[in-house]
Amino acid sequence: MTRRLLLSYLSLAALVLLGLEIPLGFVYSRAERERIVNSANDEAESVAAYTALSLAASRQDELLERARHCAARIGGKVVIVDADGKLLASSHSLSDDEEQTLSSLPEISAALRGRATTDVRTTTTGGVHYLSVAAPVGHATADTGTDSVPTTTATIGTTAAAATGTDADSAARTQGAVRITLPTTMVHARVYAVWLLLALVGLAVLTGVAAVAFAFARWTGRPIRQLEEATHRLAEGGAATSVVVTSGPPEVRSLAAAFNTTAARLEHLLASQRAFAGEASHQLKTPLAALRLRLENLEPDIARRARPSLDAAVTETDRLARMVEGLLAMARLEEAAAIPAQVDLSAICAERHRTWGPLFQREGVSLVLFAGVVGPVSAVPGAVEQILDNLLSNALRASPAHSTVTMELRLLVPARRALRDARPSWVDLHVTDEGPGMTAEQRARAFDRFWRAPGAPKGGTGLGLSLVQRLAHASGGAVALHEAATGGLDAVVRLPSAEPPAPPHSHGHGFGGRPGQRRREAPPLPA
């Protein structure tokens, strides 16, 4: 938020500065151009008047000294020609070809016809690049208007077409022409200095605006940052602490007050829910244990024909006890938001295989494990064990005799788009049975609490898959149910790998596949 506010303030300040400084720079450049043009016109008229007096007094030898003196004073070049365009005096040496072409120069030709001319060419920033001024000698003052000579250069210039004709009296009274060429280096320097000064002033203003804007943005965003930190703590399972906001805009303070109220109410609701689930489940354990004990004590005194009913009552009591244990597990999971850590998935699968193997053998079901080197995964401590226990318990109840339940680990590495692709790898844990399976609609509802499929074996509570889903999400993974190739159910738990992804060529045929087989691609899990 601070960066966005700062960017907004600087953008607005930059737009205001550009709107003020750019017109100011062009106005100054135009004023400098007009000043030097007027100065050159005045100098040309002065030399033309002196030339007319010298010609009238037949003192043409003084023109050379006057031209050199004027050129030295203004730092330019002065050329004086007679009415026929022949050179009378020049402040600098000219070649024969240059003397022959003097009368053909546009500004001199126009001056000989009685019109003073100015040729001004400018750069793209408005500074004068080239200036040539010509004035007629002995011309009437009424006809000394300034016209610009056409130019063929590509630069922007102040030009105007020369007069198409001059009356005979003006031509007769024109005794020659004076051409002055001025260097414009000083004008360039002054114009560029002004642009540089404007740029430095704008940069200083932007720096000051940035400092003030940064302080204001920090002041405005401080309450927002406090709210953000409190929100993150609440999202990570921390206590709902109140945010004390005494500064900042009124809207932000009102938002902080609303957040404090919402966080306190949410904390109260969650605490009430956890307390109810935990206390109710805990209080039910003792009566259930006493009920089961009483049922077992009734067994010697009950008639043989009533034994099935007694067995059914004991079974339901066991199912209710497992349901209570599941509620307790969920309450503990919701109460403490554990942080995922590295766990050895292969070792856990091997340990649970050894634990469940005898029970599967007693029921006539084979339990097979295909576990390759998949490396550690990121999971909540104890979550993988509970996930496997629930999935294996469901698979055992659903599997007929002489069938096989398969546990398989597969390493899933996304396709590389670049050498430095940082997308993580995933490890898929498959528990596949050969039972009756589920329809697509049943698989979609299987993770609902207390939901059981029609015709499901007795003994289930409807909480196992719901607990598996919560544990998988708490570990940063996902879980899904798919139809197995053998007709049963394929439960897939995807957990993030705790190791950085290796290059694709290092996997060979893949990890976790069955011996001698190529690794199969894991089915996509729902988001």
Short mmCIF file of C-alpha atoms in Angstrom, two decimals:
data_model
loop_
_atom_site.label_atom_id
_atom_site.label_comp_id
_atom_site.label_asym_id
_atom_site.label_seq_id
_atom_site.Cartn_x
_atom_site.Cartn_y
_atom_site.Cartn_z
CA MET A 1 0.00 0.00 0.00
CA THR A 2 2.86 2.39 0.81
CA ARG A 3 4.40 1.88 -2.63
CA ARG A 4 1.09 2.48 -4.38
CA LEU A 5 0.40 5.68 -2.47
CA LEU A 6 3.95 6.91 -3.07
CA LEU A 7 3.67 6.14 -6.79
CA SER A 8 0.37 8.00 -6.99
CA TYR A 9 1.77 11.10 -5.28
CA LEU A 10 4.91 11.14 -7.43
CA SER A 11 2.92 10.65 -10.63
CA LEU A 12 0.66 13.58 -9.78
CA ALA A 13 3.62 15.79 -8.86
CA ALA A 14 5.45 14.83 -12.08
CA LEU A 15 2.42 15.70 -14.19
CA VAL A 16 2.11 19.12 -12.51
CA LEU A 17 5.83 19.82 -12.99
CA LEU A 18 5.75 18.82 -16.64
CA GLY A 19 2.71 21.01 -17.21
CA LEU A 20 4.55 24.00 -15.72
CA GLU A 21 8.18 23.56 -16.76
CA ILE A 22 7.79 22.54 -20.40
CA PRO A 23 5.80 25.66 -21.40
CA LEU A 24 8.18 27.82 -19.33
CA GLY A 25 11.18 26.36 -21.14
CA PHE A 26 9.71 26.99 -24.58
CA VAL A 27 8.71 30.57 -23.63
CA TYR A 28 12.27 31.33 -22.50
CA SER A 29 13.74 29.78 -25.66
CA ARG A 30 11.43 31.87 -27.85
CA ALA A 31 12.34 35.03 -25.93
CA GLU A 32 16.06 34.37 -26.39
CA ARG A 33 15.56 33.80 -30.10
CA GLU A 34 13.61 37.03 -30.52
CA ARG A 35 16.20 38.95 -28.53
CA ILE A 36 19.11 37.86 -30.70
CA VAL A 37 17.11 38.37 -33.91
CA ASN A 38 16.22 41.93 -32.89
CA SER A 39 19.83 42.60 -31.91
CA ALA A 40 21.07 41.32 -35.28
CA ASN A 41 18.50 43.44 -37.17
CA ASP A 42 19.57 46.57 -35.28
CA GLU A 43 23.23 45.86 -36.04
CA ALA A 44 22.49 45.26 -39.75
CA GLU A 45 20.55 48.53 -40.01
CA SER A 46 23.41 50.40 -38.29
CA VAL A 47 26.00 49.02 -40.71
CA ALA A 48 23.70 49.71 -43.68
CA ALA A 49 23.28 53.35 -42.61
CA TYR A 50 27.04 53.75 -42.19
CA THR A 51 27.58 52.18 -45.64
CA ALA A 52 25.09 54.59 -47.24
CA LEU A 53 26.91 57.58 -45.74
CA SER A 54 30.29 56.21 -46.82
CA LEU A 55 29.09 55.66 -50.38
CA ALA A 56 27.58 59.13 -50.50
CA ALA A 57 30.90 60.64 -49.33
CA SER A 58 32.95 58.37 -51.66
CA ARG A 59 34.82 56.90 -48.70
CA GLN A 60 34.53 53.22 -49.55
CA ASP A 61 37.92 52.46 -48.04
CA GLU A 62 36.40 52.95 -44.57
CA LEU A 63 33.91 50.12 -45.10
CA LEU A 64 36.49 47.37 -44.60
CA GLU A 65 37.54 48.75 -41.22
CA ARG A 66 33.91 49.20 -40.21
CA ALA A 67 33.02 45.63 -41.22
CA ARG A 68 35.92 44.16 -39.28
CA HIS A 69 35.16 46.32 -36.25
CA CYS A 70 31.51 45.26 -36.26
CA ALA A 71 32.37 41.56 -36.73
CA ALA A 72 34.85 41.69 -33.86
CA ARG A 73 32.28 43.36 -31.59
CA ILE A 74 29.45 40.90 -32.23
CA GLY A 75 31.63 37.86 -32.83
CA GLY A 76 30.10 37.20 -36.26
CA LYS A 77 30.73 37.85 -39.95
CA VAL A 78 29.87 40.96 -42.00
CA VAL A 79 29.66 41.20 -45.80
CA ILE A 80 28.87 44.43 -47.74
CA VAL A 81 27.98 44.39 -51.45
CA ASP A 82 27.02 47.14 -53.92
CA ALA A 83 23.83 47.39 -55.94
CA ASP A 84 25.15 44.86 -58.48
CA GLY A 85 26.03 42.31 -55.81
CA LYS A 86 29.77 42.89 -56.04
CA LEU A 87 31.79 42.73 -52.86
CA LEU A 88 32.65 46.06 -51.26
CA ALA A 89 33.96 44.87 -47.89
CA SER A 90 34.14 41.69 -45.84
CA SER A 91 35.22 40.99 -42.29
CA HIS A 92 36.75 37.71 -43.40
CA SER A 93 38.47 36.45 -46.50
CA LEU A 94 36.33 35.02 -49.29
CA SER A 95 37.32 32.85 -52.22
CA ASP A 96 36.62 33.92 -55.80
CA ASP A 97 33.75 31.45 -56.06
CA GLU A 98 32.19 32.79 -52.84
CA GLU A 99 32.44 36.38 -54.15
CA GLN A 100 30.75 35.37 -57.41
CA THR A 101 27.85 33.69 -55.60
CA LEU A 102 27.15 36.48 -53.09
CA SER A 103 24.43 38.08 -55.20
CA SER A 104 22.67 34.71 -55.58
CA LEU A 105 22.26 34.22 -51.84
CA PRO A 106 18.54 34.48 -51.01
CA GLU A 107 18.87 37.03 -48.23
CA ILE A 108 21.25 39.31 -50.24
CA SER A 109 19.08 39.02 -53.34
CA ALA A 110 16.03 40.09 -51.34
CA ALA A 111 17.94 42.96 -49.72
CA LEU A 112 19.05 44.23 -53.14
CA ARG A 113 15.37 44.35 -54.08
CA GLY A 114 14.75 46.55 -51.06
CA ARG A 115 13.57 44.10 -48.41
CA ALA A 116 15.36 43.34 -45.14
CA THR A 117 15.44 39.58 -44.49
CA THR A 118 16.07 37.27 -41.58
CA ASP A 119 16.85 33.57 -41.79
CA VAL A 120 16.47 31.85 -38.41
CA ARG A 121 16.81 28.10 -37.94
CA THR A 122 16.20 26.44 -34.58
CA THR A 123 16.86 23.15 -32.85
CA THR A 124 14.10 20.93 -31.47
CA THR A 125 14.39 22.58 -28.02
CA GLY A 126 13.80 26.09 -29.41
CA GLY A 127 17.41 27.38 -29.24
CA VAL A 128 18.69 29.36 -32.27
CA HIS A 129 20.92 27.19 -34.45
CA TYR A 130 21.73 29.56 -37.34
CA LEU A 131 21.03 33.28 -37.95
CA SER A 132 21.62 35.35 -41.04
CA VAL A 133 20.36 38.96 -41.39
CA ALA A 134 20.48 41.12 -44.54
CA ALA A 135 19.50 44.78 -44.82
CA PRO A 136 19.34 47.03 -47.91
CA VAL A 137 21.70 50.03 -48.15
CA GLY A 138 20.06 53.38 -48.87
CA HIS A 139 16.50 51.92 -48.76
CA ALA A 140 13.58 53.99 -47.49
CA THR A 141 12.70 53.35 -43.90
CA ALA A 142 9.08 52.72 -44.81
CA ASP A 143 10.02 49.60 -46.74
CA THR A 144 12.30 47.95 -44.22
CA GLY A 145 9.82 45.32 -43.12
CA THR A 146 11.40 41.99 -42.29
CA ASP A 147 10.65 39.05 -44.56
CA SER A 148 12.14 35.63 -44.19
CA VAL A 149 13.96 33.94 -47.03
CA PRO A 150 12.86 30.41 -48.05
CA THR A 151 15.14 27.70 -46.77
CA THR A 152 15.49 24.05 -47.88
CA THR A 153 16.86 22.69 -44.61
CA ALA A 154 15.00 20.07 -42.60
CA THR A 155 15.17 22.01 -39.31
CA ILE A 156 12.32 24.11 -37.98
CA GLY A 157 12.83 27.75 -38.99
CA THR A 158 11.26 31.16 -39.03
CA THR A 159 10.89 31.73 -42.79
CA ALA A 160 8.70 33.70 -45.13
CA ALA A 161 8.69 33.97 -48.89
CA ALA A 162 10.50 36.96 -50.42
CA ALA A 163 8.47 39.51 -52.25
CA THR A 164 7.59 38.51 -55.80
CA GLY A 165 8.39 41.94 -57.13
CA THR A 166 9.70 45.33 -56.05
CA ASP A 167 8.67 48.63 -57.53
CA ALA A 168 11.19 50.50 -59.65
CA ASP A 169 11.64 53.42 -57.22
CA SER A 170 12.73 51.08 -54.35
CA ALA A 171 15.19 49.25 -56.58
CA ALA A 172 16.61 52.54 -57.81
CA ARG A 173 17.18 53.81 -54.28
CA THR A 174 18.95 50.57 -53.12
CA GLN A 175 22.71 51.14 -53.25
CA GLY A 176 23.74 47.73 -51.90
CA ALA A 177 23.19 45.26 -49.11
CA VAL A 178 24.68 44.25 -45.75
CA ARG A 179 24.69 40.62 -44.61
CA ILE A 180 25.49 39.71 -41.01
CA THR A 181 25.90 36.14 -39.83
CA LEU A 182 25.89 35.58 -36.08
CA PRO A 183 27.17 32.55 -34.17
CA THR A 184 24.58 31.02 -31.84
CA THR A 185 26.77 29.03 -29.48
CA MET A 186 26.07 31.34 -26.58
CA VAL A 187 22.33 31.19 -27.21
CA HIS A 188 22.51 27.40 -27.28
CA ALA A 189 24.36 27.36 -23.98
CA ARG A 190 21.92 29.74 -22.32
CA VAL A 191 18.87 27.82 -23.56
CA TYR A 192 20.31 24.47 -22.52
CA ALA A 193 21.29 25.91 -19.14
CA VAL A 194 17.69 26.98 -18.59
CA TRP A 195 16.42 23.50 -19.51
CA LEU A 196 18.98 21.94 -17.17
CA LEU A 197 17.98 24.32 -14.38
CA LEU A 198 14.33 23.46 -14.89
CA ALA A 199 15.17 19.75 -14.81
CA LEU A 200 17.18 20.13 -11.59
CA VAL A 201 14.40 22.15 -9.99
CA GLY A 202 11.88 19.50 -11.01
CA LEU A 203 14.09 16.74 -9.62
CA ALA A 204 14.50 18.62 -6.34
CA VAL A 205 10.75 19.15 -6.11
CA LEU A 206 10.12 15.46 -6.84
CA THR A 207 12.63 14.50 -4.15
CA GLY A 208 10.88 16.70 -1.62
CA VAL A 209 7.48 15.39 -2.66
CA ALA A 210 8.80 11.83 -2.38
CA ALA A 211 10.02 12.42 1.17
CA VAL A 212 6.76 14.01 2.28
CA ALA A 213 4.68 11.44 0.40
CA PHE A 214 6.63 8.54 1.91
CA ALA A 215 6.05 9.85 5.42
CA PHE A 216 2.36 10.38 4.71
CA ALA A 217 2.02 6.95 3.07
CA ARG A 218 3.71 5.27 6.05
CA TRP A 219 1.40 7.12 8.41
CA THR A 220 -1.61 6.08 6.36
CA GLY A 221 -0.50 2.48 5.91
CA ARG A 222 0.67 1.78 9.47
CA PRO A 223 -2.81 0.78 10.71
CA ILE A 224 -3.30 -1.35 7.60
CA ARG A 225 -0.05 -3.19 8.31
CA GLN A 226 -1.14 -3.80 11.89
CA LEU A 227 -4.43 -5.21 10.63
CA GLU A 228 -2.56 -7.38 8.12
CA GLU A 229 -0.29 -8.82 10.82
CA ALA A 230 -3.25 -9.55 13.08
CA THR A 231 -5.11 -11.19 10.19
CA HIS A 232 -2.13 -13.43 9.40
CA ARG A 233 -1.84 -14.47 13.03
CA LEU A 234 -5.54 -15.29 13.12
CA ALA A 235 -5.31 -17.23 9.81
CA GLU A 236 -2.38 -19.26 11.13
CA GLY A 237 -4.39 -20.35 14.15
CA GLY A 238 -3.08 -17.84 16.64
CA ALA A 239 -5.09 -16.03 19.25
CA ALA A 240 -7.40 -13.25 18.10
CA THR A 241 -5.55 -10.27 19.56
CA SER A 242 -7.08 -6.81 19.37
CA VAL A 243 -5.48 -4.22 17.10
CA VAL A 244 -5.02 -0.86 18.84
CA VAL A 245 -5.20 1.81 16.14
CA THR A 246 -4.99 5.38 17.42
CA SER A 247 -3.66 7.06 14.26
CA GLY A 248 -4.44 7.03 10.59
CA PRO A 249 -7.53 8.02 8.61
CA PRO A 250 -10.92 7.65 10.31
CA GLU A 251 -11.93 4.95 7.81
CA VAL A 252 -8.95 2.81 8.82
CA ARG A 253 -9.69 3.24 12.53
CA SER A 254 -13.29 2.19 11.89
CA LEU A 255 -12.03 -0.84 9.96
CA ALA A 256 -9.75 -1.78 12.87
CA ALA A 257 -12.66 -1.58 15.33
CA ALA A 258 -14.80 -3.78 13.06
CA PHE A 259 -11.93 -6.28 12.74
CA ASN A 260 -11.49 -6.47 16.51
CA THR A 261 -15.19 -7.18 16.96
CA THR A 262 -15.20 -9.82 14.22
CA ALA A 263 -12.04 -11.51 15.53
CA ALA A 264 -13.38 -11.63 19.07
CA ARG A 265 -16.68 -13.10 17.92
CA LEU A 266 -14.90 -15.66 15.72
CA GLU A 267 -12.62 -16.66 18.58
CA HIS A 268 -15.62 -17.10 20.85
CA LEU A 269 -17.47 -19.22 18.30
CA LEU A 270 -14.47 -21.42 17.61
CA ALA A 271 -13.75 -21.84 21.30
CA SER A 272 -17.37 -22.79 21.95
CA GLN A 273 -17.36 -25.30 19.10
CA ARG A 274 -14.09 -26.90 20.18
CA ALA A 275 -15.20 -27.01 23.80
CA PHE A 276 -18.50 -28.64 22.91
CA ALA A 277 -16.94 -31.26 20.63
CA GLY A 278 -14.11 -32.01 23.01
CA GLU A 279 -16.17 -32.11 26.18
CA ALA A 280 -19.05 -34.03 24.65
CA SER A 281 -16.71 -36.63 23.15
CA HIS A 282 -14.69 -36.93 26.34
CA GLN A 283 -17.76 -37.25 28.53
CA LEU A 284 -19.15 -40.00 26.28
CA LYS A 285 -16.06 -42.20 26.58
CA THR A 286 -16.74 -43.27 30.18
CA PRO A 287 -20.43 -44.20 29.73
CA LEU A 288 -19.56 -46.12 26.54
CA ALA A 289 -16.83 -48.07 28.30
CA ALA A 290 -19.23 -48.89 31.16
CA LEU A 291 -21.96 -49.90 28.70
CA ARG A 292 -19.64 -52.27 26.86
CA LEU A 293 -18.51 -53.81 30.13
CA ARG A 294 -22.10 -54.40 31.21
CA LEU A 295 -22.94 -56.01 27.88
CA GLU A 296 -19.98 -58.35 28.16
CA ASN A 297 -21.01 -59.27 31.73
CA LEU A 298 -24.47 -60.21 30.47
CA GLU A 299 -23.07 -62.78 28.05
CA PRO A 300 -23.03 -65.79 30.51
CA ASP A 301 -26.61 -65.15 31.65
CA ILE A 302 -28.27 -64.51 28.29
CA ALA A 303 -30.12 -67.14 26.29
CA ARG A 304 -28.46 -68.62 23.21
CA ARG A 305 -31.13 -67.29 20.87
CA ALA A 306 -30.46 -63.75 22.16
CA ARG A 307 -26.70 -63.95 21.51
CA PRO A 308 -26.93 -62.31 18.04
CA SER A 309 -28.69 -59.30 19.51
CA LEU A 310 -26.02 -59.02 22.18
CA ASP A 311 -23.26 -59.20 19.59
CA ALA A 312 -24.99 -56.50 17.55
CA ALA A 313 -25.25 -54.28 20.63
CA VAL A 314 -21.53 -54.74 21.38
CA THR A 315 -20.71 -53.94 17.74
CA GLU A 316 -22.76 -50.75 17.84
CA THR A 317 -21.10 -49.81 21.10
CA ASP A 318 -17.68 -50.25 19.50
CA ARG A 319 -18.77 -48.16 16.51
CA LEU A 320 -19.98 -45.40 18.82
CA ALA A 321 -16.67 -45.51 20.68
CA ARG A 322 -14.76 -45.15 17.42
CA MET A 323 -16.99 -42.23 16.48
CA VAL A 324 -16.16 -40.55 19.77
CA GLU A 325 -12.45 -41.10 19.12
CA GLY A 326 -12.87 -39.54 15.67
CA LEU A 327 -14.61 -36.50 17.12
CA LEU A 328 -11.84 -36.13 19.66
CA ALA A 329 -9.22 -36.33 16.91
CA MET A 330 -11.01 -33.65 14.89
CA ALA A 331 -11.36 -31.43 17.93
CA ARG A 332 -7.63 -31.72 18.64
CA LEU A 333 -6.85 -31.01 14.98
CA GLU A 334 -8.98 -27.85 14.96
CA GLU A 335 -7.72 -26.71 18.35
CA ALA A 336 -4.02 -26.70 17.51
CA ALA A 337 -3.06 -25.53 14.01
CA ALA A 338 0.14 -27.59 13.72
CA ILE A 339 2.92 -26.50 11.40
CA PRO A 340 3.89 -29.08 8.72
CA ALA A 341 7.32 -30.65 9.10
CA GLN A 342 9.45 -33.15 7.17
CA VAL A 343 8.39 -36.76 7.62
CA ASP A 344 9.74 -39.94 6.03
CA LEU A 345 6.74 -41.23 4.11
CA SER A 346 8.41 -44.47 3.01
CA ALA A 347 9.36 -45.39 6.57
CA ILE A 348 5.86 -44.63 7.86
CA CYS A 349 4.26 -46.75 5.13
CA ALA A 350 6.57 -49.64 5.95
CA GLU A 351 5.77 -49.36 9.66
CA ARG A 352 1.99 -49.27 9.08
CA HIS A 353 2.34 -52.22 6.68
CA ARG A 354 3.97 -54.26 9.45
CA THR A 355 1.29 -53.16 11.93
CA TRP A 356 -1.74 -53.90 9.74
CA GLY A 357 -0.32 -56.98 8.00
CA PRO A 358 -1.39 -59.57 10.63
CA LEU A 359 -4.92 -58.15 10.80
CA PHE A 360 -5.26 -58.35 7.01
CA GLN A 361 -3.98 -61.92 7.02
CA ARG A 362 -6.53 -62.88 9.67
CA GLU A 363 -9.32 -61.58 7.39
CA GLY A 364 -7.89 -63.39 4.35
CA VAL A 365 -6.85 -60.18 2.56
CA SER A 366 -3.34 -59.52 1.20
CA LEU A 367 -1.68 -56.19 1.96
CA VAL A 368 1.04 -55.27 -0.54
CA LEU A 369 3.39 -52.26 -0.35
CA PHE A 370 5.20 -50.70 -3.34
CA ALA A 371 7.38 -47.96 -1.87
CA GLY A 372 10.27 -46.47 -3.77
CA VAL A 373 12.69 -43.74 -2.73
CA VAL A 374 10.41 -40.71 -2.79
CA GLY A 375 12.20 -38.72 -0.10
CA PRO A 376 10.62 -36.82 2.78
CA VAL A 377 7.31 -35.03 2.48
CA SER A 378 5.86 -32.05 4.27
CA ALA A 379 3.03 -33.05 6.61
CA VAL A 380 1.61 -32.33 10.03
CA PRO A 381 3.32 -34.59 12.61
CA GLY A 382 1.22 -37.70 13.12
CA ALA A 383 -1.05 -36.93 10.15
CA VAL A 384 0.31 -39.61 7.80
CA GLU A 385 -0.18 -42.33 10.41
CA GLN A 386 -3.82 -41.33 10.98
CA ILE A 387 -4.45 -41.05 7.24
CA LEU A 388 -3.08 -44.55 6.61
CA ASP A 389 -4.97 -46.05 9.55
CA ASN A 390 -8.30 -44.68 8.31
CA LEU A 391 -7.71 -45.63 4.66
CA LEU A 392 -6.50 -49.14 5.53
CA SER A 393 -9.42 -49.65 7.93
CA ASN A 394 -11.91 -48.66 5.22
CA ALA A 395 -10.16 -50.82 2.64
CA LEU A 396 -10.17 -53.83 4.95
CA ARG A 397 -13.89 -53.55 5.65
CA ALA A 398 -14.69 -53.18 1.95
CA SER A 399 -12.38 -55.96 0.66
CA PRO A 400 -13.71 -59.48 0.16
CA ALA A 401 -11.68 -62.49 1.17
CA HIS A 402 -8.75 -63.53 -1.03
CA SER A 403 -8.47 -60.00 -2.48
CA THR A 404 -5.52 -57.60 -2.38
CA VAL A 405 -5.12 -54.11 -0.93
CA THR A 406 -2.21 -52.18 -2.42
CA MET A 407 -0.21 -49.36 -0.88
CA GLU A 408 1.87 -47.49 -3.47
CA LEU A 409 4.01 -44.34 -3.46
CA ARG A 410 4.56 -42.30 -6.61
CA LEU A 411 6.72 -39.24 -7.12
CA LEU A 412 5.00 -36.69 -9.33
CA VAL A 413 7.29 -34.04 -10.89
CA PRO A 414 5.69 -31.33 -13.06
CA ALA A 415 6.99 -30.79 -16.57
CA ARG A 416 9.76 -28.23 -16.70
CA ARG A 417 9.20 -24.93 -18.45
CA ALA A 418 12.58 -23.43 -17.54
CA LEU A 419 15.83 -24.49 -15.94
CA ARG A 420 15.04 -22.50 -12.79
CA ASP A 421 11.42 -23.57 -12.48
CA ALA A 422 10.69 -23.58 -8.74
CA ARG A 423 7.42 -25.49 -8.85
CA PRO A 424 7.45 -28.20 -6.14
CA SER A 425 7.24 -31.93 -6.64
CA TRP A 426 4.43 -33.98 -5.13
CA VAL A 427 4.22 -37.46 -3.69
CA ASP A 428 1.06 -39.47 -4.23
CA LEU A 429 0.04 -42.15 -1.74
CA HIS A 430 -2.36 -44.70 -3.25
CA VAL A 431 -4.43 -47.15 -1.22
CA THR A 432 -6.29 -49.39 -3.66
CA ASP A 433 -8.75 -52.15 -2.81
CA GLU A 434 -10.77 -54.66 -4.83
CA GLY A 435 -14.09 -54.06 -3.13
CA PRO A 436 -17.40 -52.97 -4.64
CA GLY A 437 -16.21 -49.37 -5.07
CA MET A 438 -18.44 -46.27 -5.25
CA THR A 439 -20.33 -44.39 -7.88
CA ALA A 440 -19.21 -40.90 -8.92
CA GLU A 441 -21.95 -39.33 -6.80
CA GLN A 442 -20.97 -41.38 -3.77
CA ARG A 443 -17.28 -40.49 -4.19
CA ALA A 444 -18.23 -36.80 -4.23
CA ARG A 445 -20.08 -37.13 -0.89
CA ALA A 446 -17.66 -39.53 0.77
CA PHE A 447 -15.80 -36.75 2.62
CA ASP A 448 -18.91 -35.38 4.33
CA ARG A 449 -19.09 -35.93 8.07
CA PHE A 450 -21.12 -38.96 9.20
CA TRP A 451 -21.95 -39.90 5.59
CA ARG A 452 -21.80 -43.63 4.82
CA ALA A 453 -22.37 -45.31 1.49
CA PRO A 454 -25.53 -47.40 1.14
CA GLY A 455 -24.78 -51.03 1.87
CA ALA A 456 -21.46 -50.20 3.58
CA PRO A 457 -20.15 -52.83 6.03
CA LYS A 458 -21.08 -52.39 9.65
CA GLY A 459 -18.64 -50.77 12.01
CA GLY A 460 -17.99 -47.51 10.16
CA THR A 461 -18.58 -44.10 11.70
CA GLY A 462 -18.62 -41.81 8.67
CA LEU A 463 -15.78 -39.72 10.10
CA GLY A 464 -12.71 -41.47 8.72
CA LEU A 465 -12.54 -39.88 5.27
CA SER A 466 -13.53 -36.50 6.67
CA LEU A 467 -10.60 -36.70 9.07
CA VAL A 468 -8.30 -37.81 6.23
CA GLN A 469 -9.31 -34.78 4.16
CA ARG A 470 -8.70 -32.38 7.04
CA LEU A 471 -5.29 -33.87 7.77
CA ALA A 472 -4.30 -33.70 4.10
CA HIS A 473 -5.36 -30.06 3.80
CA ALA A 474 -3.59 -29.17 7.04
CA SER A 475 -0.41 -30.66 5.54
CA GLY A 476 -0.73 -28.57 2.38
CA GLY A 477 -1.95 -31.48 0.24
CA ALA A 478 -5.18 -32.93 -1.08
CA VAL A 479 -7.09 -36.19 -1.21
CA ALA A 480 -9.39 -37.69 -3.82
CA LEU A 481 -11.20 -40.95 -4.54
CA HIS A 482 -11.00 -42.60 -7.98
CA GLU A 483 -12.32 -45.76 -9.49
CA ALA A 484 -9.63 -48.43 -9.39
CA ALA A 485 -8.73 -50.51 -12.42
CA THR A 486 -9.71 -53.64 -10.46
CA GLY A 487 -13.20 -52.28 -9.85
CA GLY A 488 -12.62 -51.15 -6.27
CA LEU A 489 -11.64 -47.78 -4.91
CA ASP A 490 -8.35 -45.94 -5.33
CA ALA A 491 -7.81 -43.40 -2.52
CA VAL A 492 -5.09 -40.90 -3.50
CA VAL A 493 -3.45 -38.61 -0.96
CA ARG A 494 -1.14 -36.00 -2.49
CA LEU A 495 1.47 -34.42 -0.22
CA PRO A 496 4.12 -31.82 -1.10
CA SER A 497 7.65 -33.12 -1.34
CA ALA A 498 10.10 -31.62 1.14
CA GLU A 499 13.01 -31.95 -1.31
CA PRO A 500 13.73 -29.52 -4.18
CA PRO A 501 12.74 -30.94 -7.58
CA ALA A 502 15.56 -32.68 -9.44
CA PRO A 503 16.17 -32.35 -13.21
CA PRO A 504 13.79 -34.44 -15.30
CA HIS A 505 16.52 -36.68 -16.74
CA SER A 506 17.48 -37.92 -13.29
CA HIS A 507 14.22 -39.76 -12.71
CA GLY A 508 14.70 -42.51 -15.26
CA HIS A 509 11.56 -44.60 -15.26
CA GLY A 510 10.32 -42.84 -12.14
CA PHE A 511 10.33 -43.58 -8.45
CA GLY A 512 7.72 -45.52 -6.58
CA GLY A 513 6.61 -47.64 -9.52
CA ARG A 514 6.32 -51.36 -9.34
CA PRO A 515 9.51 -53.27 -10.03
CA GLY A 516 10.11 -53.67 -13.75
CA GLN A 517 7.30 -51.26 -14.67
CA ARG A 518 7.39 -47.70 -15.85
CA ARG A 519 6.01 -45.14 -13.41
CA ARG A 520 2.37 -44.39 -14.11
CA GLU A 521 1.21 -40.81 -14.18
CA ALA A 522 -0.80 -39.88 -11.10
CA PRO A 523 -4.39 -38.90 -11.81
CA PRO A 524 -5.16 -35.19 -11.37
CA LEU A 525 -6.61 -34.25 -8.04
CA PRO A 526 -9.45 -31.78 -7.69
CA ALA A 527 -8.44 -28.31 -6.59
#
